XYZ file of C-alpha atoms in Angstrom:
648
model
C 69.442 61.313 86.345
C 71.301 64.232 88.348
C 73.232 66.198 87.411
C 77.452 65.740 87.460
C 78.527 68.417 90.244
C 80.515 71.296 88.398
C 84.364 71.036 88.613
C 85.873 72.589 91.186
C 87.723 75.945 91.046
C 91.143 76.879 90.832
C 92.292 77.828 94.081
C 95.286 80.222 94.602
C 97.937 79.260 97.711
C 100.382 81.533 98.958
C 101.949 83.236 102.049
C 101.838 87.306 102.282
C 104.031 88.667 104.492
C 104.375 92.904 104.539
C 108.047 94.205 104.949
C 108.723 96.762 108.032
C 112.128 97.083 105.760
C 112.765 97.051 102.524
C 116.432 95.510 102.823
C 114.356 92.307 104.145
C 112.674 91.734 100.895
C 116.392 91.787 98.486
C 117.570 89.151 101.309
C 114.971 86.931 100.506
C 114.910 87.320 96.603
C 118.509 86.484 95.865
C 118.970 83.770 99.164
C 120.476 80.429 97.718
C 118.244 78.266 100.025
C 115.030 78.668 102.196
C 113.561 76.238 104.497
C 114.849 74.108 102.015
C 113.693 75.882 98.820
C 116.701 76.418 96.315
C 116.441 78.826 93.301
C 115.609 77.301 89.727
C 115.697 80.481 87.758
C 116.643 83.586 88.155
C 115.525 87.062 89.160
C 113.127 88.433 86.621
C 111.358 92.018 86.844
C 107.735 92.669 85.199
C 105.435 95.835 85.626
C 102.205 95.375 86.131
C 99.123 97.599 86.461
C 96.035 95.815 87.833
C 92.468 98.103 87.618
C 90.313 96.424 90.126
C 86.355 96.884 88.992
C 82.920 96.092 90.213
C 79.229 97.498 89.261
C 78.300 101.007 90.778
C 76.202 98.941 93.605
C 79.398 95.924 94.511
C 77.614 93.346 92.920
C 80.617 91.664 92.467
C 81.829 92.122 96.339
C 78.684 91.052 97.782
C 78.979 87.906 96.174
C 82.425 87.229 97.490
C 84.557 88.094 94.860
C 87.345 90.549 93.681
C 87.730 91.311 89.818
C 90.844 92.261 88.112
C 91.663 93.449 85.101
C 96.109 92.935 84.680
C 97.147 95.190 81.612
C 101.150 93.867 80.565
C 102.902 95.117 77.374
C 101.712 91.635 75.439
C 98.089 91.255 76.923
C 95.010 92.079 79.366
C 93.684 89.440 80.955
C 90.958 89.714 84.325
C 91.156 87.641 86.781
C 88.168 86.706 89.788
C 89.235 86.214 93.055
C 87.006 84.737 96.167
C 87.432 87.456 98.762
C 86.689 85.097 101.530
C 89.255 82.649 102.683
C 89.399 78.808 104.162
C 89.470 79.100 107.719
C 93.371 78.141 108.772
C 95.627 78.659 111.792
C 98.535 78.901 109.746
C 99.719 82.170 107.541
C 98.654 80.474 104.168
C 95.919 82.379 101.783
C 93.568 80.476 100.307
C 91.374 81.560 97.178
C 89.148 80.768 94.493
C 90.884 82.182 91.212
C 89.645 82.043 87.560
C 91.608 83.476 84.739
C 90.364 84.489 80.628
C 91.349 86.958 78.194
C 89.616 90.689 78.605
C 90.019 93.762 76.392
C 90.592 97.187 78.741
C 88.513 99.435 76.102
C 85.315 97.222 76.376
C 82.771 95.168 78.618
C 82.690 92.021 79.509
C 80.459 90.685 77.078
C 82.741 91.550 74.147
C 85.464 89.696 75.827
C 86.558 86.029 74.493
C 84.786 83.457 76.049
C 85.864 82.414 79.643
C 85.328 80.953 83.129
C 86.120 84.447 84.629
C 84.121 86.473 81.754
C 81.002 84.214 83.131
C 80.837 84.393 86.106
C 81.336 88.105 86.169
C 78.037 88.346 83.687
C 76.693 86.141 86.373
C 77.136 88.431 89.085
C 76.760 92.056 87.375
C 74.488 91.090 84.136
C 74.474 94.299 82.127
C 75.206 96.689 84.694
C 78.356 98.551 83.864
C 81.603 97.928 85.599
C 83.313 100.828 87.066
C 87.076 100.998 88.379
C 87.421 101.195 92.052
C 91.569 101.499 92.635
C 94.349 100.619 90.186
C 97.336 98.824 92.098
C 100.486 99.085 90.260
C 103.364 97.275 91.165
C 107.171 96.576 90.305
C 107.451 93.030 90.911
C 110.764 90.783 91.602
C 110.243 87.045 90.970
C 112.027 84.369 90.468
C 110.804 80.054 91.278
C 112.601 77.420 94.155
C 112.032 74.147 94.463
C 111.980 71.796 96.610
C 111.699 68.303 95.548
C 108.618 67.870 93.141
C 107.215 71.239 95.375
C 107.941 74.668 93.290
C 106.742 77.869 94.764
C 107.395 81.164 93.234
C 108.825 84.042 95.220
C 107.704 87.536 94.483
C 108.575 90.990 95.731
C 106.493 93.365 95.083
C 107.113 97.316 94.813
C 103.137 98.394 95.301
C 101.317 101.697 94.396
C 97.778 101.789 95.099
C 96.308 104.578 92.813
C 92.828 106.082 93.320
C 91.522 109.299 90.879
C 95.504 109.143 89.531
C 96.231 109.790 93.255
C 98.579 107.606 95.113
C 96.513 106.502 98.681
C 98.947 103.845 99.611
C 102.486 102.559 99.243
C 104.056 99.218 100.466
C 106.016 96.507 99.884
C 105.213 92.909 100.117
C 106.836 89.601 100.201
C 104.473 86.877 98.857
C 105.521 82.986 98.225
C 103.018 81.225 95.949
C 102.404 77.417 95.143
C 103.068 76.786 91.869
C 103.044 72.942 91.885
C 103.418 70.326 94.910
C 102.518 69.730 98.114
C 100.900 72.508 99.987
C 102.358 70.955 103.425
C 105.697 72.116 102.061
C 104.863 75.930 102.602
C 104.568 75.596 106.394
C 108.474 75.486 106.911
C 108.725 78.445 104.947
C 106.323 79.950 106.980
C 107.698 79.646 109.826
C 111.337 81.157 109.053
C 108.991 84.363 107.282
C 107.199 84.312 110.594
C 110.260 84.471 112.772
C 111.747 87.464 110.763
C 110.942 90.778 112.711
C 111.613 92.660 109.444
C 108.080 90.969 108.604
C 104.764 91.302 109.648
C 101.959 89.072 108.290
C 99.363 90.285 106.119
C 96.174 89.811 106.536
C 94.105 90.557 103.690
C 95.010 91.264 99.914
C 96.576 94.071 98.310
C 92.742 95.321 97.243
C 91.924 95.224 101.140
C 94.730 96.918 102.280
C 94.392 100.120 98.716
C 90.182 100.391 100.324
C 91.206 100.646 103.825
C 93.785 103.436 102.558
C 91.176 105.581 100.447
C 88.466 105.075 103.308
C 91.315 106.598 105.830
C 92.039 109.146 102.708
C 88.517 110.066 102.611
C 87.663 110.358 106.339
C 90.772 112.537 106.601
C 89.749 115.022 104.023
C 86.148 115.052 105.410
C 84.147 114.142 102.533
C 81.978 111.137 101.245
C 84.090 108.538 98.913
C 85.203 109.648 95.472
C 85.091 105.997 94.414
C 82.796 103.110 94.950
C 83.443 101.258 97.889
C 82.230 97.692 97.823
C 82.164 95.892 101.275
C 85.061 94.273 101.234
C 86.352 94.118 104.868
C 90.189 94.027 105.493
C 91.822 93.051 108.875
C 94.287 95.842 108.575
C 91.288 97.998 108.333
C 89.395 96.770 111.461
C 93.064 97.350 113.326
C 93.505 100.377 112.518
C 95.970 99.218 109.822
C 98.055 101.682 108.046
C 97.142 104.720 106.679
C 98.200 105.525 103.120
C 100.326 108.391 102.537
C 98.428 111.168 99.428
C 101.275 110.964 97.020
C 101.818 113.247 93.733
C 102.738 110.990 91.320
C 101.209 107.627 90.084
C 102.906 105.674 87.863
C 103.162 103.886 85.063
C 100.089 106.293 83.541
C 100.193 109.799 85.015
C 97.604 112.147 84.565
C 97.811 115.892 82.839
C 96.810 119.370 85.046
C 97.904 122.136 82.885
C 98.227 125.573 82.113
C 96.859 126.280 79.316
C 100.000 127.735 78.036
C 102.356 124.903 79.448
C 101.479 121.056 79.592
C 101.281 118.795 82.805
C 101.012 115.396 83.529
C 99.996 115.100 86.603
C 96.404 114.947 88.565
C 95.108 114.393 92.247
C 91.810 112.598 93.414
C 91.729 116.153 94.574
C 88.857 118.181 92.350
C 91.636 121.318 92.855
C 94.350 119.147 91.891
C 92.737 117.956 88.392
C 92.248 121.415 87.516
C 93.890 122.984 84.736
C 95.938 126.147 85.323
C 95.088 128.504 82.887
C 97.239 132.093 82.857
C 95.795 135.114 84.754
C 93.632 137.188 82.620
C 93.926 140.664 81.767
C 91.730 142.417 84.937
C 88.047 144.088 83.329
C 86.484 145.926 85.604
C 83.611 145.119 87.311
C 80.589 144.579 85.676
C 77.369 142.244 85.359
C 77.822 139.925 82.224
C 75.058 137.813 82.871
C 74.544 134.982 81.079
C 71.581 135.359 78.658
C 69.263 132.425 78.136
C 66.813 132.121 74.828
C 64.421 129.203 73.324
C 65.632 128.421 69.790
C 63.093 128.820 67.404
C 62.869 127.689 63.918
C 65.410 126.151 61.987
C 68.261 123.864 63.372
C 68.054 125.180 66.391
C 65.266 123.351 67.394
C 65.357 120.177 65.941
C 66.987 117.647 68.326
C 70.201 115.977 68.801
C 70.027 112.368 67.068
C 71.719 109.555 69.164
C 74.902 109.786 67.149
C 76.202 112.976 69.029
C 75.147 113.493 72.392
C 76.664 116.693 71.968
C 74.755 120.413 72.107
C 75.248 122.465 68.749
C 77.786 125.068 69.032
C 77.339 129.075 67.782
C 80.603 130.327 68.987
C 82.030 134.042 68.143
C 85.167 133.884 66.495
C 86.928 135.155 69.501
C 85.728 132.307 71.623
C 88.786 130.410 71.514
C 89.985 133.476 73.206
C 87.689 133.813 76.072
C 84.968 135.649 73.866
C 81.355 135.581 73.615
C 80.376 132.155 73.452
C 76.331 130.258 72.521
C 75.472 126.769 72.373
C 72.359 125.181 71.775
C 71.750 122.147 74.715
C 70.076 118.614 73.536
C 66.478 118.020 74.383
C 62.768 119.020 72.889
C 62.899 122.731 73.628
C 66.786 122.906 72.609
C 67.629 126.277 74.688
C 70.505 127.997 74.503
C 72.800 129.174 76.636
C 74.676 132.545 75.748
C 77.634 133.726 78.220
C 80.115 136.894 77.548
C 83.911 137.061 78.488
C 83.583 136.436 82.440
C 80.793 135.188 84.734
C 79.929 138.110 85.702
C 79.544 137.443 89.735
C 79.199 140.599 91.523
C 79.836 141.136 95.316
C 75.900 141.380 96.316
C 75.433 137.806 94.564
C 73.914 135.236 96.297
C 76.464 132.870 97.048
C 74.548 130.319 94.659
C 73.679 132.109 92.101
C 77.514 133.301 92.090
C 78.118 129.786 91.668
C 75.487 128.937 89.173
C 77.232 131.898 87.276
C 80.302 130.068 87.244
C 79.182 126.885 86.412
C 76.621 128.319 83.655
C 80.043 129.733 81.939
C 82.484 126.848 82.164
C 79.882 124.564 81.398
C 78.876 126.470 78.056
C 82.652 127.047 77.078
C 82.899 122.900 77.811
C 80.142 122.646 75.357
C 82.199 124.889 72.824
C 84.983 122.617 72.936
C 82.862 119.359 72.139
C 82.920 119.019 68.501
C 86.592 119.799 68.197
C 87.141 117.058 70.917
C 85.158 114.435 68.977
C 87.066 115.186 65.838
C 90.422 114.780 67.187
C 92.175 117.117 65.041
C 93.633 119.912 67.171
C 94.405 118.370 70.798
C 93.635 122.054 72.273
C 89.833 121.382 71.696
C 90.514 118.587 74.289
C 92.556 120.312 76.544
C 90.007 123.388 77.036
C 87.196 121.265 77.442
C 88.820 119.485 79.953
C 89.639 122.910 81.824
C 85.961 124.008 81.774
C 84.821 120.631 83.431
C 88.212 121.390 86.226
C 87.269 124.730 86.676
C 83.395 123.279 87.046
C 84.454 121.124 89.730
C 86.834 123.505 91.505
C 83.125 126.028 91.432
C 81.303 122.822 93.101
C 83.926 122.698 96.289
C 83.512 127.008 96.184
C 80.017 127.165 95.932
C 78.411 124.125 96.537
C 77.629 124.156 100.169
C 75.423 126.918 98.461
C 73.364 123.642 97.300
C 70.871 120.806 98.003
C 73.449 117.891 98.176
C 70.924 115.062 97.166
C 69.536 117.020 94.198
C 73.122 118.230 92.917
C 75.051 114.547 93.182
C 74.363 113.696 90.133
C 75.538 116.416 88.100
C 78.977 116.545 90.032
C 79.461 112.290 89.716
C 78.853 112.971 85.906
C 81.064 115.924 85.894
C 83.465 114.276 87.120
C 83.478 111.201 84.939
C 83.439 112.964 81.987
C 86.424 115.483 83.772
C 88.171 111.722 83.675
C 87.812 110.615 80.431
C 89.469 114.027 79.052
C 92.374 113.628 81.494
C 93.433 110.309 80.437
C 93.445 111.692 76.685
C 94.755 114.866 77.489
C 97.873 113.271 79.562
C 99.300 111.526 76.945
C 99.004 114.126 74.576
C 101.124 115.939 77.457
C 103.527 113.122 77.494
C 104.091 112.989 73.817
C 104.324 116.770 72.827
C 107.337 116.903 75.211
C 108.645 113.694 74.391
C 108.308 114.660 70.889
C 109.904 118.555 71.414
C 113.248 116.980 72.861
C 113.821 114.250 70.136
C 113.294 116.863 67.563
C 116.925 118.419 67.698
C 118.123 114.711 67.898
C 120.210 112.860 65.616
C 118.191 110.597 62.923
C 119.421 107.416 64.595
C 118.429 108.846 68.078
C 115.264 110.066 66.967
C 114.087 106.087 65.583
C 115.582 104.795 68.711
C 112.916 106.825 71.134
C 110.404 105.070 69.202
C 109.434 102.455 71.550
C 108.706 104.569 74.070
C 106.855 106.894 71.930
C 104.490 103.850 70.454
C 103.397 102.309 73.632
C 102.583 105.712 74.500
C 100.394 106.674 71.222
C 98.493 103.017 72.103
C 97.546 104.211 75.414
C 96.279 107.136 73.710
C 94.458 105.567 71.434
C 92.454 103.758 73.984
C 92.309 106.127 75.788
C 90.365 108.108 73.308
C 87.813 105.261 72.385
C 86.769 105.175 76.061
C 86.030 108.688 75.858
C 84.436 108.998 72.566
C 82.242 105.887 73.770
C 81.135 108.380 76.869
C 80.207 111.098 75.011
C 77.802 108.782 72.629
C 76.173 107.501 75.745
C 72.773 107.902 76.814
C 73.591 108.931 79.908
C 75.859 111.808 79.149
C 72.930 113.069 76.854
C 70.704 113.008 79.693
C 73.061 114.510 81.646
C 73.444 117.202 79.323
C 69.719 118.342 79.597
C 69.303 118.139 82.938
C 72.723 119.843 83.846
C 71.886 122.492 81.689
C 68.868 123.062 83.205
C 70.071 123.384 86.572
C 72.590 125.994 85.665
C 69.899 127.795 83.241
C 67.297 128.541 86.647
C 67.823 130.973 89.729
C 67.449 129.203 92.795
C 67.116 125.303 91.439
C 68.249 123.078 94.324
C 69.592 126.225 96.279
C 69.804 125.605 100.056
C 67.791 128.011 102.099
C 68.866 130.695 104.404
C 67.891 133.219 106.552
C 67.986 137.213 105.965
C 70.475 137.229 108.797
C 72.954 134.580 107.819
C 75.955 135.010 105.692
C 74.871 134.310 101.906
C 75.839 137.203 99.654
C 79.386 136.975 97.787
C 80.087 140.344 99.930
C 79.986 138.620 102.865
C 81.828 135.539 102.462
C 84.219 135.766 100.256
C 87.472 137.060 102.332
C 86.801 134.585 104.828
C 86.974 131.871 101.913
C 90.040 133.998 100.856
C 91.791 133.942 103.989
C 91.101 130.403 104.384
C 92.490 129.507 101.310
C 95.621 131.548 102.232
C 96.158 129.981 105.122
C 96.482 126.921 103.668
C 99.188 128.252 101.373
C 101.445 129.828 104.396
C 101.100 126.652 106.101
C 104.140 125.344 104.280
C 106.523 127.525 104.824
C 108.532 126.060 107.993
C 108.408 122.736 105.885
C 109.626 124.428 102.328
C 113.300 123.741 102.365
C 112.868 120.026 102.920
C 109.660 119.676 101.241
C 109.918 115.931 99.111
C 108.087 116.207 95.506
C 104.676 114.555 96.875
C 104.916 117.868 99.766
C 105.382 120.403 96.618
C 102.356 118.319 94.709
C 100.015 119.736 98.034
C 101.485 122.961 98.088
C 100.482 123.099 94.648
C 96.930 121.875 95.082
C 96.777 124.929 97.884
C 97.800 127.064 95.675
C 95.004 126.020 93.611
C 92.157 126.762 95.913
C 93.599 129.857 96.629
C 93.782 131.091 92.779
C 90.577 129.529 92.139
C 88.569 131.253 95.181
C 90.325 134.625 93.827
C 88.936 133.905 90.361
C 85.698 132.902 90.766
C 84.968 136.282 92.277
C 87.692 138.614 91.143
C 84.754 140.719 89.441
C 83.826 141.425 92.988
C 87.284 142.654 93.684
C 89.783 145.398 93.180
C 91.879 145.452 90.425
C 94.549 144.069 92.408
C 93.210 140.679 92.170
C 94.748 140.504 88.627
C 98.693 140.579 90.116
C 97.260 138.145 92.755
C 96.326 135.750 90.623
C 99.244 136.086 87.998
C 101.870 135.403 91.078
C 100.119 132.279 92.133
C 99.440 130.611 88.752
C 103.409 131.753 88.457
C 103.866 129.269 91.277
C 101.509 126.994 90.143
C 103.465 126.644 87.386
C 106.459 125.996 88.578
C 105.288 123.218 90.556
C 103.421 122.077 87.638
C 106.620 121.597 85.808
C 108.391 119.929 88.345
C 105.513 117.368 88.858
C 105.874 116.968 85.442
C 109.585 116.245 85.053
C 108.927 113.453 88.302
C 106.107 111.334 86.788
C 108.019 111.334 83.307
C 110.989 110.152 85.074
C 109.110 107.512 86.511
C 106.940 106.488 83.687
C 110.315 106.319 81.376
C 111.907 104.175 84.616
C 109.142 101.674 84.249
C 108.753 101.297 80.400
C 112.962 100.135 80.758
C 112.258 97.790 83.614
C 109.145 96.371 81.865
C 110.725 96.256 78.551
C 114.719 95.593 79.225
C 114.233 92.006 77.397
C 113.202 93.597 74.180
C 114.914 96.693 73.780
C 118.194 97.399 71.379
C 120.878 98.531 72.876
C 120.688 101.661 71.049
C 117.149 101.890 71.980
C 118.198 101.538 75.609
C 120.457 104.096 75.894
C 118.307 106.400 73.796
C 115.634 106.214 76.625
C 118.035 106.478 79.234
C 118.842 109.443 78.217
C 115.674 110.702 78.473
C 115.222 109.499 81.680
C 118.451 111.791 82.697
C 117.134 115.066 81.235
C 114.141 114.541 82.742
C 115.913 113.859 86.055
C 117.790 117.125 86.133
C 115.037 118.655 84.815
C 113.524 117.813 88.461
C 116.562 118.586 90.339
C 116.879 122.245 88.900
C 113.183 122.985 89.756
C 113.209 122.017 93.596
C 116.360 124.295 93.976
C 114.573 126.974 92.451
C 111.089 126.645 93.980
C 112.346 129.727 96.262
C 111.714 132.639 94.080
C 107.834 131.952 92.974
C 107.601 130.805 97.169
C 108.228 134.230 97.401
C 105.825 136.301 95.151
C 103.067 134.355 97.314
C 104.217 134.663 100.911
C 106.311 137.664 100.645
C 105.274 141.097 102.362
C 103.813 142.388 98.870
C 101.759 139.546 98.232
C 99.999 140.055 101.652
C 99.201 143.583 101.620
C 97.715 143.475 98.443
C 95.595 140.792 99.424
C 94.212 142.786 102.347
C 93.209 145.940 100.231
C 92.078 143.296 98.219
C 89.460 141.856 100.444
C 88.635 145.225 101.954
C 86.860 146.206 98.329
C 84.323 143.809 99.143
């Protein structure tokens, strides 16, 4: 007896149409009839946030489907899409769709039984899923009908978000069929066709987000930061449109801060997840190598049980304030790593073992910072081990054409992902401890009625935090402990070779990397007094590079370097602030839109509020970005810099 032939899927029908304006889209949305369609309900507005995943290797997309993961105030649920459509010579979309319940802080196999949930264990088994682009998106919707035919109408506000870094922003009309006859959708079609304010799409909002970061990536010059699964896109294979870098993603922004002042905001840009951390007082120059021992006896060299991936920790009490600090790394041997108040890089370094200076240090203060992190009880632990790993990755774009590519991927992927699981902590903590300072002069009744805003924030948080506890138990960040640690324990491990002739001591490149970084900084000046927010987010990122390259070697440099540094972290932190003050307007924004239907009125206006200090927060720092311009491309600045360089 054969078998019955399994059910047929779900398949999603709609019509996508991108606007060329956005007046086109409000025409549409509040029209009383269309090709016959006439409104049944009204306009309703929803936020959603949509994290689209796959396995490391696109499992998922070479089997012809899209996974998504839609996170709403009440629920997650993921959805699996076909990414291959139903040959047609209309403008209809055609696509396989299957819908279950998910959980954002664990795998599929600990989600409740579904269609979707099996067919994604199908496709990726055990291998884990990894994000590839979060798409978040205001949308507009309301349902027409038309006879027993109902279709829903959406507008949709979109933000594609890669590494908390906006790579693309659009708008899109899209008409789905909700119940009815399909044929019913082809006079709608046509008036959407005939509408020069529209232009047909041809692939889904995940096609259009991966043509945007493959644009983002060739334009920057570097391999992807993300996985890219082969999913081709029409608007890619035309050219399509490029997507603009953007400062701010919304509705969950991402912390890079000063040690001494919060920020919640961070770039797919290594410089622009880096925390700012004040100018230090300028030592003079001397060698501080790090010093590197095999425990013996005791503690020391039992270890690390499965429990804590973490190395044990013998810090001086002044290492919370850049002293002496020792930890003991995970593995049989269980070496240590000892490093003193700076790196230590000199100007006849070799440009490597400069870098493996730097790394050796911010990787043991990282280390420092790990217990403290686990235990949750003092949110700076957690912010300064997230700026070691920034300041690690900043050293890798420095130094690391210093290195063997191949044989150093690994330990920058890994950086990196753990560098992401501390920002997502670390930014709501940002968001809260400012959120919390204004409400405390508050009234009692205006205090309670912030509360809303305050819980879905802690929840976030708290999530947040289980995904990164869950990394730093893994395996693989053990592993990646030991080997790491090895790399930056050994001269001239994976080191690139060079000749006697070439450039390759810190004397001999540095003011060229200087310079460089310099001229990317002067660059904005004829653009300054128009500059948008996302144009001040760059300069800031600049600015970055420029303070970092200055830091990493200032040992090497003349005591100048100190009043370098200290006037373009003040910059740095102006800009900070005012990156600040625009993703907390817009992440306040969203939480009323998203949660207008359940809010008090008292609770309303509390928010709104907030949203208005925060607002003129924003305005008052672009009309005063002037002054700290200044102390960077001013006369002074510039002549220090040169009898800066010439000490090398």
């Amino acid at each position: 007896m054969s078998a019955s032939p399994a059910a047929p899927r779900p398949v999603e029908i709609e019509l996508k149409y991108r606007l060329r304006e956005e007046a086109a889209g409000d025409r549409y949305l509040v029209a009383e009839e269309l090709a016959g369609f006439v409104p049944i309900t009204p306009v309703r507005s929803t936020q959603l946030e949509d994290r689209y995943i796959d396995t490391a290797d696109g499992a998922l997309a070479r089997a012809g489907f899209a996974c998504r993961l839609r996170q709403t105030a009440k629920s997650t649920t993921v959805s699996v899409k076909s990414t291959s459509r139903r040959p047609d010579a209309s403008g209809i979309h055609r696509r396989e769709e299957l819908e279950g319940p998910a959980d954002r802080t664990s795998g599929p196999r600990d989600w409740p039984p579904s269609d979707a949930r099996s067919l994604i264990l199908e496709q990726a088994g055990d291998a884990p899923l990894v994000e590839l682009v979060t798409i978040r998106q205001l949308r507009r919707k309301r349902h027409l009908q038309s006879g027993d035919t109902v279709v829903e109408l959406s507008l949709d506000e979109v933000d594609a978000v890669a590494r908390s870094r906006v790579v693309e922003r659009f708008v899109e009309l899209e008409v789905e069929l909700v119940q009815g006859d399909e044929s019913q959708l082809s006079g709608m079609d046509e008036l959407l066709a005939d509408d020069p304010a529209l232009v047909a799409s041809t692939g889904s909002k995940l096609e259009s987000a991966m043509a945007a970061i493959r644009a983002t990536n060739g334009r920057k010059g570097r391999k992807a930061t993300i996985p890219l699964p082969d999913i081709e896109s029409a608007d890619d294979a035309e050219g399509g449109s490029r997507g603009k870098d953007a400062a701010r993603s919304r509705p969950a922004p991402s912390a890079d801060a000063a040690p001494d002042r919060p920020s919640a905001t961070e770039s797919a840009d290594p410089a622009a997840e880096d925390e700012a951390a004040p100018a230090e007082k300028q030592s003079p120059p001397k060698a501080e190598t790090a010093v590197v021992e095999s425990a013996v006896g005791g503690d020391e060299s039992a270890p690390v049980g499965r429990s804590s991936a973490s190395a044990s920790v013998e810090a001086s009490p002044s290492a919370a304030s850049g002293g002496e600090v020792a930890v003991t790394l995970p593995g049989p041997e269980a070496p240590r790593i000892v490093v003193g108040k700076t790196p230590g890089v000199l100007a006849d370094d070799h440009i490597a073992e400069a870098g493996r200076k730097v790394l050796r240090f911010h990787f043991a203060r990282m280390l420092a910072r790990e217990a403290g992190t686990r235990d949750g009880k003092d949110p700076e632990d957690l912010h300064s081990m997230r700026v070691a790993t920034r300041r690690q990755r900043a050293a890798w774009r420095v130094f690391g054409s210093a290195f063997r590519p191949g044989r150093t991927k690994t330990y920058r992927a890994n950086l990196r992902d753990v560098a992401s699981r501390l920002g997502a902590v670390r930014d709501l903590d940002v968001l809260l401890e400012a959120a919390d300072g204004y409400r405390a002069d508050l009234p009692t009744p205006e205090q309670r009625a912030l509360e809303p805003l305050l819980s879905g924030w802690r929840t976030h948080r708290d999530d947040a935090r289980k995904l990164l506890i869950r990394e730093l138990d893994s395996d693989g960040y053990r592993r990646w402990l030991e080997d790491y640690g090895e790399f930056v324990r050994h001269e001239g491990l994976a080191v690139v070779p060079v000749a006697p002739t070439q450039p390759h001591r810190v004397r001999d490149t540095a003011a060229s990397q200087i310079l460089t970084a310099y001229q990317g900084v002067r660059a904005y000046e004829p653009v300054l007094r128009w500059a948008d927010v996302e144009t001040l987010h760059e300069l800031r990122i600049a600015g970055k590079w420029l303070r970092y390259t200055l830091e990493f070697v200032r040992e090497a440099l003349s005591p100048e370097a100190a009043t370098l540094i200290a006037r373009v972290t003040a910059m740095q932190d102006h800009l900070g602030e005012l990156n600040d003050a625009d993703v907390t307007s817009h992440m306040v924004r969203s939480f009323l839109v998203e949660n207008a239907g359940t809010l008090s009125t008292l609770e309303s206006a509390a928010i709104a509020r907030y949203l208005v200090v925060r607002e003129k927060d924003l305005a008052r720092l672009r009309r005063t970005v002037g002054a700290p311009w200044r102390g960077v491309a001013g006369m002074a600045f510039r002549r220090s810099l040169g009898r800066t360089i010439a000490s090398l």
